[in-house]
mmCIF file of C-alpha atoms in Angstrom:
data_model
loop_
_atom_site.group_PDB
_atom_site.id
_atom_site.type_symbol
_atom_site.label_atom_id
_atom_site.label_comp_id
_atom_site.label_asym_id
_atom_site.label_seq_id
_atom_site.Cartn_x
_atom_site.Cartn_y
_atom_site.Cartn_z
ATOM 1 C CA MET A 729 -0.122 -2.333 -22.284
ATOM 2 C CA GLN A 730 3.519 -1.398 -22.459
ATOM 3 C CA GLY A 731 3.804 2.337 -22.223
ATOM 4 C CA ILE A 732 0.490 2.808 -20.446
ATOM 5 C CA LEU A 733 1.051 1.072 -17.123
ATOM 6 C CA TYR A 734 4.730 0.213 -17.236
ATOM 7 C CA GLU A 735 7.816 1.189 -19.165
ATOM 8 C CA GLU A 736 9.855 -1.998 -18.777
ATOM 9 C CA VAL A 737 10.542 -4.458 -21.563
ATOM 10 C CA SER A 738 8.554 -7.110 -19.726
ATOM 11 C CA ILE A 739 5.475 -6.885 -17.523
ATOM 12 C CA TRP A 740 7.263 -9.252 -15.121
ATOM 13 C CA GLN A 741 9.592 -6.451 -14.053
ATOM 14 C CA PHE A 742 6.619 -4.210 -13.255
ATOM 15 C CA LEU A 743 4.845 -7.010 -11.403
ATOM 16 C CA PHE A 744 7.936 -7.915 -9.370
ATOM 17 C CA ILE A 745 9.126 -4.426 -8.430
ATOM 18 C CA THR A 746 5.840 -2.545 -8.084
ATOM 19 C CA CYS A 747 3.373 -5.244 -7.129
ATOM 20 C CA VAL A 748 5.450 -7.748 -5.151
ATOM 21 C CA LEU A 749 8.214 -5.694 -3.541
ATOM 22 C CA GLY A 750 6.347 -2.403 -3.438
ATOM 23 C CA GLY A 751 3.022 -4.034 -2.598
ATOM 24 C CA TRP A 752 4.496 -5.890 0.362
ATOM 25 C CA THR A 753 6.189 -2.736 1.595
ATOM 26 C CA ALA A 754 2.989 -0.744 1.147
ATOM 27 C CA TRP A 755 0.976 -3.393 3.024
ATOM 28 C CA ARG A 756 3.456 -3.186 5.908
ATOM 29 C CA THR A 757 3.269 0.625 5.790
ATOM 30 C CA GLY A 758 -0.521 0.431 6.119
ATOM 31 C CA LYS A 759 -0.115 -1.990 9.028
ATOM 32 C CA SER A 760 2.345 0.336 10.748
ATOM 33 C CA VAL A 761 0.131 3.386 10.361
ATOM 34 C CA ALA A 762 -2.908 1.477 11.670
ATOM 35 C CA GLU A 763 -1.029 0.050 14.651
ATOM 36 C CA SER A 764 0.150 3.513 15.682
ATOM 37 C CA TRP A 765 -3.469 4.777 15.535
ATOM 38 C CA GLU A 766 -2.651 7.313 12.836
ATOM 39 C CA GLU A 767 -5.170 8.341 10.185
ATOM 40 C CA LEU A 768 -5.273 8.105 6.389
ATOM 41 C CA PRO A 769 -3.556 11.443 5.632
ATOM 42 C CA ARG A 770 -0.373 10.088 7.246
ATOM 43 C CA LEU A 771 -0.680 6.941 5.134
ATOM 44 C CA LEU A 772 -1.015 9.031 1.965
ATOM 45 C CA LEU A 773 2.195 10.899 2.806
ATOM 46 C CA TYR A 774 4.091 7.652 3.379
ATOM 47 C CA VAL A 775 2.774 6.105 0.167
ATOM 48 C CA ALA A 776 3.800 9.201 -1.822
ATOM 49 C CA LEU A 777 7.345 8.803 -0.491
ATOM 50 C CA LEU A 778 7.271 5.064 -1.128
ATOM 51 C CA GLY A 779 6.262 5.801 -4.731
ATOM 52 C CA LEU A 780 9.473 7.799 -5.148
ATOM 53 C CA GLY A 781 11.429 4.888 -3.705
ATOM 54 C CA ILE A 782 9.858 2.429 -6.131
ATOM 55 C CA ARG A 783 10.606 4.756 -9.057
ATOM 56 C CA PHE A 784 14.232 4.801 -7.888
ATOM 57 C CA VAL A 785 14.356 0.987 -7.843
ATOM 58 C CA HIS A 786 12.987 0.919 -11.404
ATOM 59 C CA HIS A 787 15.652 3.463 -12.398
ATOM 60 C CA ALA A 788 18.540 1.811 -10.582
ATOM 61 C CA LEU A 789 17.896 -1.786 -11.609
ATOM 62 C CA PHE A 790 16.285 -1.530 -15.048
ATOM 63 C CA GLU A 791 17.291 1.934 -16.295
ATOM 64 C CA GLY A 792 13.732 3.248 -16.118
ATOM 65 C CA THR A 793 13.030 6.958 -16.025
ATOM 66 C CA MET A 794 13.376 8.301 -12.514
ATOM 67 C CA PHE A 795 11.319 11.473 -12.878
ATOM 68 C CA SER A 796 8.293 10.514 -14.907
ATOM 69 C CA LEU A 797 5.024 11.859 -13.517
ATOM 70 C CA HIS A 798 2.995 9.306 -15.469
ATOM 71 C CA TYR A 799 4.794 6.219 -14.138
ATOM 72 C CA TYR A 800 5.083 7.725 -10.647
ATOM 73 C CA VAL A 801 1.301 8.142 -10.535
ATOM 74 C CA VAL A 802 0.744 4.576 -11.773
ATOM 75 C CA ASP A 803 3.163 3.112 -9.241
ATOM 76 C CA THR A 804 1.741 5.213 -6.420
ATOM 77 C CA ILE A 805 -1.854 4.195 -7.181
ATOM 78 C CA VAL A 806 -0.868 0.516 -7.114
ATOM 79 C CA LEU A 807 0.981 1.070 -3.828
ATOM 80 C CA LEU A 808 -1.959 3.013 -2.397
ATOM 81 C CA LEU A 809 -4.261 0.058 -3.087
ATOM 82 C CA PHE A 810 -1.976 -2.297 -1.133
ATOM 83 C CA ALA A 811 -1.397 0.219 1.677
ATOM 84 C CA THR A 812 -5.088 0.979 2.113
ATOM 85 C CA ALA A 813 -5.908 -2.720 2.198
ATOM 86 C CA GLY A 814 -3.254 -3.297 4.875
ATOM 87 C CA PHE A 815 -4.466 -0.276 6.837
ATOM 88 C CA ARG A 816 -8.108 -1.376 6.790
ATOM 89 C CA TYR A 817 -7.252 -4.991 7.602
ATOM 90 C CA TYR A 818 -5.247 -4.089 10.689
ATOM 91 C CA ARG A 819 -7.569 -1.275 11.784
ATOM 92 C CA THR A 820 -10.464 -3.762 11.688
ATOM 93 C CA LYS A 821 -8.392 -6.175 13.715
ATOM 94 C CA GLN A 822 -7.620 -3.417 16.253
ATOM 95 C CA MET A 823 -11.195 -2.243 16.588
ATOM 96 C CA THR A 824 -12.620 -5.723 17.045
ATOM 97 C CA ASN A 825 -9.915 -6.841 19.510
ATOM 98 C CA ASN A 826 -9.653 -3.663 21.598
ATOM 99 C CA TYR A 827 -13.369 -2.844 21.605
ATOM 100 C CA TYR A 828 -14.797 -6.356 21.462
ATOM 101 C CA TRP A 829 -17.881 -5.320 23.433
ATOM 102 C CA LEU A 830 -18.743 -2.659 20.827
ATOM 103 C CA TYR A 831 -17.681 -4.055 17.456
ATOM 104 C CA GLU A 832 -17.531 -7.284 15.497
ATOM 105 C CA LYS A 833 -15.986 -8.042 12.132
ATOM 106 C CA ALA A 834 -18.250 -7.555 9.146
ATOM 107 C CA SER A 835 -15.487 -8.508 6.686
ATOM 108 C CA PRO A 836 -11.685 -8.625 6.782
ATOM 109 C CA PHE A 837 -11.701 -4.883 6.005
ATOM 110 C CA SER A 838 -14.613 -3.526 8.046
ATOM 111 C CA TRP A 839 -16.422 -3.800 11.358
ATOM 112 C CA LYS A 840 -19.946 -3.173 12.580
ATOM 113 C CA ALA A 841 -21.599 -2.393 15.891
ATOM 114 C CA LYS A 842 -22.825 -5.359 17.909
#
């Protein structure tokens, strides 16, 4: 696995920086975009910038490569999963609370017409 998904000596560094710190930040980014009634293209832009920030944290703390397209793409895909989940969760919450006469929750990430 080392070298494919992460470049660190231990997978724990990847899990902590990318999945825990970056995942939480990406979830909150998705929440923020949903609460401001923006659409997915805005979320993609924010996640791309967040991916650069996470690459910098890997570089600054663990001497990882800053400008590696491969690891940037891996980190950004992981962040995009968290951000999209946060976006859908809060958009579902918005739609079912604000338009309660039209929609009901189908799952934590989707809604359906009543």
